[in-house]
Structure formats: structure tokens, C-alpha cells
């Protein structure tokens, strides 16, 4: 049974008002946006994770999806969109517009990073050898042991 006295993602269900767009963007912003923002009382500010995630958004399209989701959640919750959230998203969009999308330190766009990651995942860095020194495929492994590198 999920715990109810502490944060536990399994204990509650986060709404996703736009399943298709969430699938397209690879995340559900409601997961972060569906929280109340409180002033820091000494034990941490509710909403810190949301603002940290906003600072980490890497595409303008995703920023705009977050804006739409904040407005959609406001409508669902019968409240106004939160100005502080919209300002943080607008600031992030300006930053990405000025500095470019993707992680600047890599010099690659998100699609280039995904391509490189896929290539890296497809290559095995370990080669298993049989007793004669021939490469053994992972599917034929039995009783493999780790020995010192040659």
C-alpha cells in the first residue's frame, strides 16, 4: 500500500489533460505544474521542483506546451493561470531564443543529442570471449565470469 504521509508518486494520480501532446513532447507538464506555490517557511518552498524543471527546459516548443498546460490546469482547477509560472516560462523562452535550443555546452540540438545517444546505446563496450579467445554474443552467454582486462 502506498505511503500517504510523505511524497510518493504512486499514492496519487497526476492528471494529463493532453495525452497526445504529452506523448509528442515526452513528458506531462501537469506532473510539475499541478502543485500549489507557497512562500518559504523555512522547510523549503513548495514549487521548487517546478521552477527547477522550467529552468531545464531545452526547447521553445516544450516551453509553449508548458504555458498551454498551465492555462489548461487553471481552467480545470477554476483559478487564473499563475503569473509567477507564466513569467518563468516567458523568461525561459527568451533565454532559448537568444542562446539556442538544446544543451549549449554540447553544441548539439536535442535531436542531435538523441541521435548520438542512440548510437552509443547500440554499441557494446564489453566483448565477452570464450576459452579460445573468440567473441561470444550476449545471447549465448552462460556462467560468464569477470576477469582482469588483458
CSV table of C-alpha atoms in Angstrom, one decimal:
chain,number,residue,atom,x,y,z
A,1,UNK,CA,0.0,0.0,0.0
A,2,UNK,CA,1.5,3.4,-1.0
A,3,UNK,CA,2.5,5.7,1.8
A,4,UNK,CA,0.3,8.8,2.4
A,5,UNK,CA,2.4,10.7,4.9
A,6,UNK,CA,5.2,11.5,2.5
A,7,UNK,CA,5.7,12.2,-1.2
A,8,UNK,CA,5.0,9.1,-3.1
A,9,UNK,CA,4.3,9.3,-6.8
A,10,UNK,CA,2.2,6.1,-6.6
A,11,UNK,CA,-0.1,7.5,-3.9
A,12,UNK,CA,-1.8,10.0,-6.2
A,13,UNK,CA,-2.5,10.2,-9.9
A,14,UNK,CA,-1.4,13.3,-11.8
A,15,UNK,CA,-3.9,14.4,-14.4
A,16,UNK,CA,-2.8,14.6,-18.1
A,17,UNK,CA,-5.4,16.8,-20.0
A,18,UNK,CA,-3.5,16.3,-23.2
A,19,UNK,CA,-2.2,12.7,-23.7
A,20,UNK,CA,-1.3,13.2,-27.4
A,21,UNK,CA,0.8,16.3,-26.8
A,22,UNK,CA,2.4,14.8,-23.7
A,23,UNK,CA,3.4,11.8,-25.8
A,24,UNK,CA,4.8,14.0,-28.5
A,25,UNK,CA,6.9,16.1,-26.1
A,26,UNK,CA,7.9,13.1,-24.0
A,27,UNK,CA,6.6,14.5,-20.7
A,28,UNK,CA,3.5,15.5,-18.8
A,29,UNK,CA,4.0,19.1,-17.5
A,30,UNK,CA,1.0,18.7,-15.2
A,31,UNK,CA,3.2,16.4,-13.2
A,32,UNK,CA,5.2,19.5,-12.2
A,33,UNK,CA,2.5,22.2,-12.6
A,34,UNK,CA,-0.2,20.7,-10.5
A,35,UNK,CA,1.2,21.9,-7.2
A,36,UNK,CA,0.5,24.9,-5.0
A,37,UNK,CA,3.2,27.5,-4.6
A,38,UNK,CA,3.9,28.6,-1.1
A,39,UNK,CA,6.3,31.1,0.4
A,40,UNK,CA,9.3,29.5,2.0
A,41,UNK,CA,8.5,28.9,5.7
A,42,UNK,CA,12.0,27.6,6.5
A,43,UNK,CA,11.3,24.0,5.4
A,44,UNK,CA,11.5,24.6,1.7
A,45,UNK,CA,9.2,26.2,-0.9
A,46,UNK,CA,6.5,24.2,-2.5
A,47,UNK,CA,7.0,24.5,-6.2
A,48,UNK,CA,10.8,24.4,-6.2
A,49,UNK,CA,10.9,21.3,-8.4
A,50,UNK,CA,8.5,23.0,-10.9
A,51,UNK,CA,10.8,26.1,-11.3
A,52,UNK,CA,13.9,23.9,-11.5
A,53,UNK,CA,12.3,21.9,-14.3
A,54,UNK,CA,11.3,25.2,-16.1
A,55,UNK,CA,15.0,26.3,-16.0
A,56,UNK,CA,16.0,23.0,-17.5
A,57,UNK,CA,13.5,23.0,-20.5
A,58,UNK,CA,15.6,22.8,-23.7
A,59,UNK,CA,13.1,23.6,-26.5
A,60,UNK,CA,10.8,26.6,-27.2
A,61,UNK,CA,8.1,24.1,-28.3
A,62,UNK,CA,8.2,22.5,-24.9
A,63,UNK,CA,8.1,25.9,-23.1
A,64,UNK,CA,5.0,26.7,-25.1
A,65,UNK,CA,3.4,23.4,-24.2
A,66,UNK,CA,4.0,24.2,-20.6
A,67,UNK,CA,2.3,27.5,-20.9
A,68,UNK,CA,-0.7,25.8,-22.5
A,69,UNK,CA,-0.8,23.2,-19.8
A,70,UNK,CA,-0.6,25.9,-17.0
A,71,UNK,CA,-3.6,27.6,-18.6
A,72,UNK,CA,-5.4,24.3,-19.1
A,73,UNK,CA,-4.9,23.3,-15.4
A,74,UNK,CA,-6.0,26.8,-14.3
A,75,UNK,CA,-9.2,26.2,-16.2
A,76,UNK,CA,-9.7,22.7,-14.7
A,77,UNK,CA,-9.0,24.0,-11.2
A,78,UNK,CA,-11.2,27.1,-11.6
A,79,UNK,CA,-8.4,29.5,-11.0
A,80,UNK,CA,-6.3,32.0,-13.0
A,81,UNK,CA,-3.0,30.9,-14.6
A,82,UNK,CA,-0.3,31.8,-12.1
A,83,UNK,CA,1.6,34.9,-13.1
A,84,UNK,CA,4.9,33.7,-11.5
A,85,UNK,CA,4.8,30.4,-13.5
A,86,UNK,CA,4.0,32.3,-16.8
A,87,UNK,CA,6.8,34.7,-16.1
A,88,UNK,CA,9.3,31.9,-15.5
A,89,UNK,CA,8.2,30.2,-18.8
A,90,UNK,CA,8.5,33.5,-20.7
A,91,UNK,CA,12.0,34.1,-19.3
A,92,UNK,CA,13.0,30.6,-20.3
A,93,UNK,CA,11.6,31.1,-23.8
A,94,UNK,CA,13.6,34.4,-24.2
A,95,UNK,CA,16.8,32.6,-23.0
A,96,UNK,CA,16.3,29.8,-25.5
A,97,UNK,CA,15.6,32.3,-28.3
A,98,UNK,CA,18.8,34.2,-27.5
A,99,UNK,CA,21.1,31.2,-26.8
A,100,UNK,CA,19.6,28.5,-28.9
A,101,UNK,CA,17.8,25.3,-28.1
A,102,UNK,CA,19.5,22.2,-26.7
A,103,UNK,CA,22.3,22.0,-24.2
A,104,UNK,CA,24.7,24.8,-25.1
A,105,UNK,CA,27.7,23.1,-23.6
A,106,UNK,CA,27.4,20.2,-26.1
A,107,UNK,CA,26.8,22.4,-29.1
A,108,UNK,CA,24.1,19.9,-30.2
A,109,UNK,CA,20.3,20.2,-30.7
A,110,UNK,CA,18.0,17.9,-28.8
A,111,UNK,CA,17.6,15.7,-32.0
A,112,UNK,CA,21.4,15.5,-32.5
A,113,UNK,CA,21.8,14.5,-28.8
A,114,UNK,CA,19.2,11.8,-29.2
A,115,UNK,CA,21.0,10.5,-32.3
A,116,UNK,CA,24.3,10.3,-30.5
A,117,UNK,CA,22.8,8.6,-27.5
A,118,UNK,CA,21.1,6.0,-29.8
A,119,UNK,CA,24.4,5.3,-31.4
A,120,UNK,CA,26.1,4.9,-28.0
A,121,UNK,CA,23.3,2.6,-26.8
A,122,UNK,CA,23.7,0.5,-29.9
A,123,UNK,CA,27.4,-0.2,-29.3
A,124,UNK,CA,28.5,-2.6,-26.6
A,125,UNK,CA,31.7,-1.6,-24.8
A,126,UNK,CA,32.2,-5.1,-23.5
A,127,UNK,CA,33.2,-8.1,-25.5
A,128,UNK,CA,32.9,-11.5,-24.0
A,129,UNK,CA,35.4,-14.1,-25.1
A,130,UNK,CA,35.2,-17.9,-24.9
A,131,UNK,CA,38.1,-20.1,-23.7
A,132,UNK,CA,39.6,-19.9,-27.2
A,133,UNK,CA,39.5,-16.1,-27.3
A,134,UNK,CA,36.6,-15.9,-29.7
A,135,UNK,CA,33.9,-13.3,-29.2
A,136,UNK,CA,30.7,-14.7,-27.6
A,137,UNK,CA,27.4,-13.0,-28.3
A,138,UNK,CA,25.4,-11.9,-25.3
A,139,UNK,CA,22.6,-14.3,-26.2
A,140,UNK,CA,24.9,-17.3,-26.0
A,141,UNK,CA,26.3,-16.4,-22.5
A,142,UNK,CA,26.3,-18.9,-19.7
A,143,UNK,CA,28.2,-18.7,-16.5
A,144,UNK,CA,30.3,-15.7,-17.5
A,145,UNK,CA,32.9,-14.5,-15.0
A,146,UNK,CA,34.6,-11.2,-14.8
A,147,UNK,CA,38.4,-11.4,-15.2
A,148,UNK,CA,41.1,-8.8,-15.4
A,149,UNK,CA,41.5,-6.9,-18.6
A,150,UNK,CA,44.2,-8.1,-20.9
